[in-house]
Short mmCIF file of C-alpha atoms in Angstrom, two decimals:
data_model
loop_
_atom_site.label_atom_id
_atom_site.label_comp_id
_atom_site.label_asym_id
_atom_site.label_seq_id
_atom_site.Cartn_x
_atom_site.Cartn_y
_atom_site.Cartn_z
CA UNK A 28 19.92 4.97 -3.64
CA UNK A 29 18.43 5.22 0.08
CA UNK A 30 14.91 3.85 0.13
CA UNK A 31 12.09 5.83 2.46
CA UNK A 32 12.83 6.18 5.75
CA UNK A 33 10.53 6.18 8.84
CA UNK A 34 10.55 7.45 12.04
CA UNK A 35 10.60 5.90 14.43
CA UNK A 36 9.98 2.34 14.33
CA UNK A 37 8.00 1.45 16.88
CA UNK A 38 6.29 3.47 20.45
CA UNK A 39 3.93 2.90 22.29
CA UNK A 40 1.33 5.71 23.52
CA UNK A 41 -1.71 5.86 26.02
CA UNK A 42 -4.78 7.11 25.17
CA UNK A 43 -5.62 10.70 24.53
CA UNK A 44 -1.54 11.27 23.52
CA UNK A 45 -0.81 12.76 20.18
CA UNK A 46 2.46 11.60 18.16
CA UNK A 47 4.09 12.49 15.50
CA UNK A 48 5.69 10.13 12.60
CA UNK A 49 8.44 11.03 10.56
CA UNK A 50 9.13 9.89 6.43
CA UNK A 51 12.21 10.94 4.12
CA UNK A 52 11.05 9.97 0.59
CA UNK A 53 13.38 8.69 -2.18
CA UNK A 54 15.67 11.51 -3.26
CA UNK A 55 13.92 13.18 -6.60
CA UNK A 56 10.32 11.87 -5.24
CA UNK A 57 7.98 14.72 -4.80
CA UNK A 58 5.05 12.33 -3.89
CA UNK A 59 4.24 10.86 -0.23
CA UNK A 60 1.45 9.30 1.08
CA UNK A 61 0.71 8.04 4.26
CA UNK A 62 -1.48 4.43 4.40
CA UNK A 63 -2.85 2.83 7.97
CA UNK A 64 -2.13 -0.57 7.98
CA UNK A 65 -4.24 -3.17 10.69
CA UNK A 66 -5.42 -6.78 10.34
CA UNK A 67 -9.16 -6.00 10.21
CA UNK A 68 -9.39 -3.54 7.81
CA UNK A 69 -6.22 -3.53 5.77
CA UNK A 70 -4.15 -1.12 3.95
CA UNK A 71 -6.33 1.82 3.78
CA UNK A 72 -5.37 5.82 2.46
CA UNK A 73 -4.97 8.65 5.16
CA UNK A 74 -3.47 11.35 2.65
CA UNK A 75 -1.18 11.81 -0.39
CA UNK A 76 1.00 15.02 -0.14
CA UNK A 77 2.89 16.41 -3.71
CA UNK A 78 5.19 19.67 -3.44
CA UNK A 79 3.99 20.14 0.14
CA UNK A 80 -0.12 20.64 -0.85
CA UNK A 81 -1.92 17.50 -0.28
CA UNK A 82 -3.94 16.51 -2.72
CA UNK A 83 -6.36 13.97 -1.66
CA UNK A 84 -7.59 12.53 1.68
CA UNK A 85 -8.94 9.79 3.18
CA UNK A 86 -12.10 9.04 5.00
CA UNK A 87 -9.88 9.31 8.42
CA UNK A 88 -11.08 12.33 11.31
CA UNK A 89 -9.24 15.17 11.70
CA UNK A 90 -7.41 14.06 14.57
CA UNK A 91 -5.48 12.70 11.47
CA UNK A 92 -3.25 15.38 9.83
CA UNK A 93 -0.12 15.53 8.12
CA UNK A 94 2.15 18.26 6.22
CA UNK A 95 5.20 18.15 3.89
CA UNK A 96 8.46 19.84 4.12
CA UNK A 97 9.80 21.86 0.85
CA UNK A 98 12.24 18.78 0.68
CA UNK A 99 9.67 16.51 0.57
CA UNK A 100 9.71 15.44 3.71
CA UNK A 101 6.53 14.72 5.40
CA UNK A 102 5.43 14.15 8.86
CA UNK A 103 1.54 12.72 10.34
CA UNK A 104 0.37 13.55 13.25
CA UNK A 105 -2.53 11.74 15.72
CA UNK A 106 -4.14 13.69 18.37
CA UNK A 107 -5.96 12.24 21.23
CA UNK A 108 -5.13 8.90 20.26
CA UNK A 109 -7.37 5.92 20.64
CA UNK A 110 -7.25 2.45 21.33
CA UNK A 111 -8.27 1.83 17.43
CA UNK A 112 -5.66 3.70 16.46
CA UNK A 113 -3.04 0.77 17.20
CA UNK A 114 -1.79 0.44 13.64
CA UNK A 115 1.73 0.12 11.47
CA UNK A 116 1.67 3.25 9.32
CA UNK A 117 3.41 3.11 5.98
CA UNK A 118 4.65 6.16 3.86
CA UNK A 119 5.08 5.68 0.61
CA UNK A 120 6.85 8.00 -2.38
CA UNK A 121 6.35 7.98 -5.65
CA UNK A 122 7.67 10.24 -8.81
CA UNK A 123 3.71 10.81 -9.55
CA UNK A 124 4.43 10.84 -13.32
CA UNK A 125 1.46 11.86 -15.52
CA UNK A 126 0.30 8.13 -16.83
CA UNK A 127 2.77 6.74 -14.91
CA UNK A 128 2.53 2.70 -13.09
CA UNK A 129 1.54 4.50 -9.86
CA UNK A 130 4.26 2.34 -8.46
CA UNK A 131 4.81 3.55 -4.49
CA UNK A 132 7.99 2.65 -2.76
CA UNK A 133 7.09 1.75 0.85
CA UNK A 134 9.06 2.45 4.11
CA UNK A 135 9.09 -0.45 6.70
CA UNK A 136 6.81 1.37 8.65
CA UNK A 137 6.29 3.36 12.66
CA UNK A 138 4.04 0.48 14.56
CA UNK A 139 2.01 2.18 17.02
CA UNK A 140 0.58 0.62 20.09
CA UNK A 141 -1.89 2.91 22.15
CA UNK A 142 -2.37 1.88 25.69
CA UNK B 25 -17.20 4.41 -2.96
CA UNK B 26 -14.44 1.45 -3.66
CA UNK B 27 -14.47 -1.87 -2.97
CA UNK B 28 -11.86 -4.84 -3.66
CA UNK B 29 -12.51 -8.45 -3.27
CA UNK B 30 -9.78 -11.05 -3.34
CA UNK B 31 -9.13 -14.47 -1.51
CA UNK B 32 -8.05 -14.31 2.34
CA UNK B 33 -5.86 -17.19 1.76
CA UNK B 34 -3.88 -19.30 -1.26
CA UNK B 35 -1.92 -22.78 -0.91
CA UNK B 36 0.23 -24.46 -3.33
CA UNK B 37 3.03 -26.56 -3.42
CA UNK B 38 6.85 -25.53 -4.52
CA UNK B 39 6.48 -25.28 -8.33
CA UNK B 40 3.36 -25.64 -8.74
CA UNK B 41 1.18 -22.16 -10.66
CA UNK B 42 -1.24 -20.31 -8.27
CA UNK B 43 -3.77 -17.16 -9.53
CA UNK B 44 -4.87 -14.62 -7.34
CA UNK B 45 -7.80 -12.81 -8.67
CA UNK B 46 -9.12 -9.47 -7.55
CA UNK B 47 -12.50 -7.64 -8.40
CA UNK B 48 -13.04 -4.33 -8.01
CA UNK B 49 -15.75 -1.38 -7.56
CA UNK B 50 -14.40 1.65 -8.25
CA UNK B 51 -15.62 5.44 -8.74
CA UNK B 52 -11.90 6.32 -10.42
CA UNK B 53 -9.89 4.10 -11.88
CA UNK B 54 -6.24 4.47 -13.86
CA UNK B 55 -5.10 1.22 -13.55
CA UNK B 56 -4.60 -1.90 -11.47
CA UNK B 57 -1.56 -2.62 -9.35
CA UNK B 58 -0.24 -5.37 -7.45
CA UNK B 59 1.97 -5.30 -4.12
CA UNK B 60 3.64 -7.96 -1.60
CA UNK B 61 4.29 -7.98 1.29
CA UNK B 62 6.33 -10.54 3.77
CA UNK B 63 5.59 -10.62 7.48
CA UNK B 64 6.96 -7.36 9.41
CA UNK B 65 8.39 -6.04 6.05
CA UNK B 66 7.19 -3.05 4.00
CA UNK B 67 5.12 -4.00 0.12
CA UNK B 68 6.64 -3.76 -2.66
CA UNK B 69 5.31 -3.53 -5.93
CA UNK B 70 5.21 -6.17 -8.31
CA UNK B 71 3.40 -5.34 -11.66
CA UNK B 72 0.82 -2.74 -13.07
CA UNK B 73 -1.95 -3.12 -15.53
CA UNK B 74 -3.24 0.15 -16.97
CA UNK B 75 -4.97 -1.58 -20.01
CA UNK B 76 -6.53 -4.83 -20.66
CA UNK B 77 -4.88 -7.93 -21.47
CA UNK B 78 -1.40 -9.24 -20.17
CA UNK B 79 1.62 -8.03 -18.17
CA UNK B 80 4.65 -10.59 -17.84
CA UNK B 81 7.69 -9.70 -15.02
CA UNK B 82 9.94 -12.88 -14.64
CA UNK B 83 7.74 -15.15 -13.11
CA UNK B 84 4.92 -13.27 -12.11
CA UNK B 85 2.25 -11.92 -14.28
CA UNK B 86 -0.56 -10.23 -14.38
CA UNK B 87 -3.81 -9.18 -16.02
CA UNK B 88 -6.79 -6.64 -16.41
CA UNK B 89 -10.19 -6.80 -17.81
CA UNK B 90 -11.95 -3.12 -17.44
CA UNK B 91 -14.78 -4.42 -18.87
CA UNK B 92 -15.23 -6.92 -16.10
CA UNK B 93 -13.80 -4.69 -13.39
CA UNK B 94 -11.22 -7.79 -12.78
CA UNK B 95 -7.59 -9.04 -12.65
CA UNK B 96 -5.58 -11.53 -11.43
CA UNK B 97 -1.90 -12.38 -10.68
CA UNK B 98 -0.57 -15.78 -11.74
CA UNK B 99 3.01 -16.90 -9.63
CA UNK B 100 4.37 -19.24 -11.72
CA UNK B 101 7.07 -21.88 -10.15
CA UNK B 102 6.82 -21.38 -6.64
CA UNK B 103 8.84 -21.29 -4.35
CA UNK B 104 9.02 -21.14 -0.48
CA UNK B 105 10.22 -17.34 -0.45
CA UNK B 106 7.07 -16.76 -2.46
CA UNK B 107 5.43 -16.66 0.89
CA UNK B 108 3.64 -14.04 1.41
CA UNK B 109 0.65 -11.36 1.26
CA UNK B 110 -0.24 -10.29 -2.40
CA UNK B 111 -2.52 -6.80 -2.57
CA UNK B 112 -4.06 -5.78 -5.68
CA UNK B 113 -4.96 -2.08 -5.87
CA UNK B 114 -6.82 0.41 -7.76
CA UNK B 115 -4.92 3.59 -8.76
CA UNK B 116 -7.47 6.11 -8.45
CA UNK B 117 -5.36 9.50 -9.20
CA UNK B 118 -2.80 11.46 -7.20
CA UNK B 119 -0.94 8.14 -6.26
CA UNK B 120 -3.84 7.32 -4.10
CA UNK B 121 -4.18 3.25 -4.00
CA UNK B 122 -7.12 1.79 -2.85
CA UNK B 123 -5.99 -1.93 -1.75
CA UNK B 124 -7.50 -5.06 -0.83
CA UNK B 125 -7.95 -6.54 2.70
CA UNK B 126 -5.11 -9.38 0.77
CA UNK B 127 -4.35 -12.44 0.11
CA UNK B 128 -1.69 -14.84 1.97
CA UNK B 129 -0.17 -17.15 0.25
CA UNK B 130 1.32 -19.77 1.87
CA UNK B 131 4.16 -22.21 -0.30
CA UNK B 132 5.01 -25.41 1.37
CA UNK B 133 7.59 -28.11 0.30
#
């Protein structure tokens, strides 16, 4: 079974770019969330995405967005990048059973570098 | 708001028995996970706790008090592959984890 896949793996950007990153869940997962991941502040939440409505958010701007694809598929995208925004961002899928672990199966992650 | 608080940094020897403990403040809260991750590479998840007490996978393990708005994860014999950073996180709903900043854990010989 293929895990999550993200595209791409690394690129680098200047300032006031926008990108877009790229995640293919587990097949059958209907759940993806997107997590920024940098050494002062951690793993933190951007948005979680289920049957292509997302249904929670993080306390990111809105240069922060994202969608998902009636496969599941979901891309992020970051307008007018910033420095700050450097970061490794993870997507994660999950089956999002009802009282389920909450276990999320990462991808390896798109580092970003903004120049 | 939520808020995690574990250790920045664990040694311990090969075979030895290390604990990791995490407290959290949390508005929502399902359940308690825990995650690792090796340098470069992606977490994974190791365990869950969605109600107190004790949750035993191989030789890691893990447990919850929701009355004390703690946990921990005990490693038991070490070893150097062990090396790594350990996350707890709160399941808040909607597969939403809020994690700690981590703890790495380094094994030596």
């Amino acid at each position: 079974k293929a895990g999550v896949t993200q595209t791409p793996r690394y690129l680098i950007k200047t300032r006031g770019q926008q990108v877009t990153l790229s995640c293919s869940p587990i097949s059958g997962h209907r759940s993806v969330s997107w997590y920024q991941q940098t050494p002062g502040q951690g793993l933190q939440f951007l948005f979680e995405y289920f049957s292509e409505t997302q249904r929670n958010k993080g306390n990111f701007p809105g240069r922060f967005s994202g969608r998902q694809f009636s496969n599941s598929r979901s891309e992020m995208n970051v307008s007018t990048l910033e420095l700050g925004d450097s970061a490794l961002y993870l997507c994660a899928s999950s089956l999002a059973l009802a009282g389920g672990t909450g276990e999320l199966f990462f991808g390896e992650g798109s580092r970003l570098t903004v120049l | 708001g939520q808020s995690l608080e574990q250790p920045s940094e664990v040694t311990a020897v090969e075979g030895a028995i290390v604990q990791i403990n995490c407290t959290y403040q949390t508005s929502g809260f399902y359940g308690l996970s825990w995650y690792q991750q090796h340098d470069g590479g992606a977490p994974t998840f190791l365990s869950y706790n969605g109600l107190d007490g004790l949750e035993e996978t191989g030789r890691f393990s893990s447990f919850l008090s929701r009355s004390d708005s703690y946990g921990y994860l005990l490693l038991q014999e070490l070893q150097m592959k062990d090396s790594a950073s350990y996350f707890c996180a709160v399941n808040s709903g909607y597969s939403t984890l809020t994690f700690g900043k981590g703890t790495m854990l380094l094994v030596s010989p």
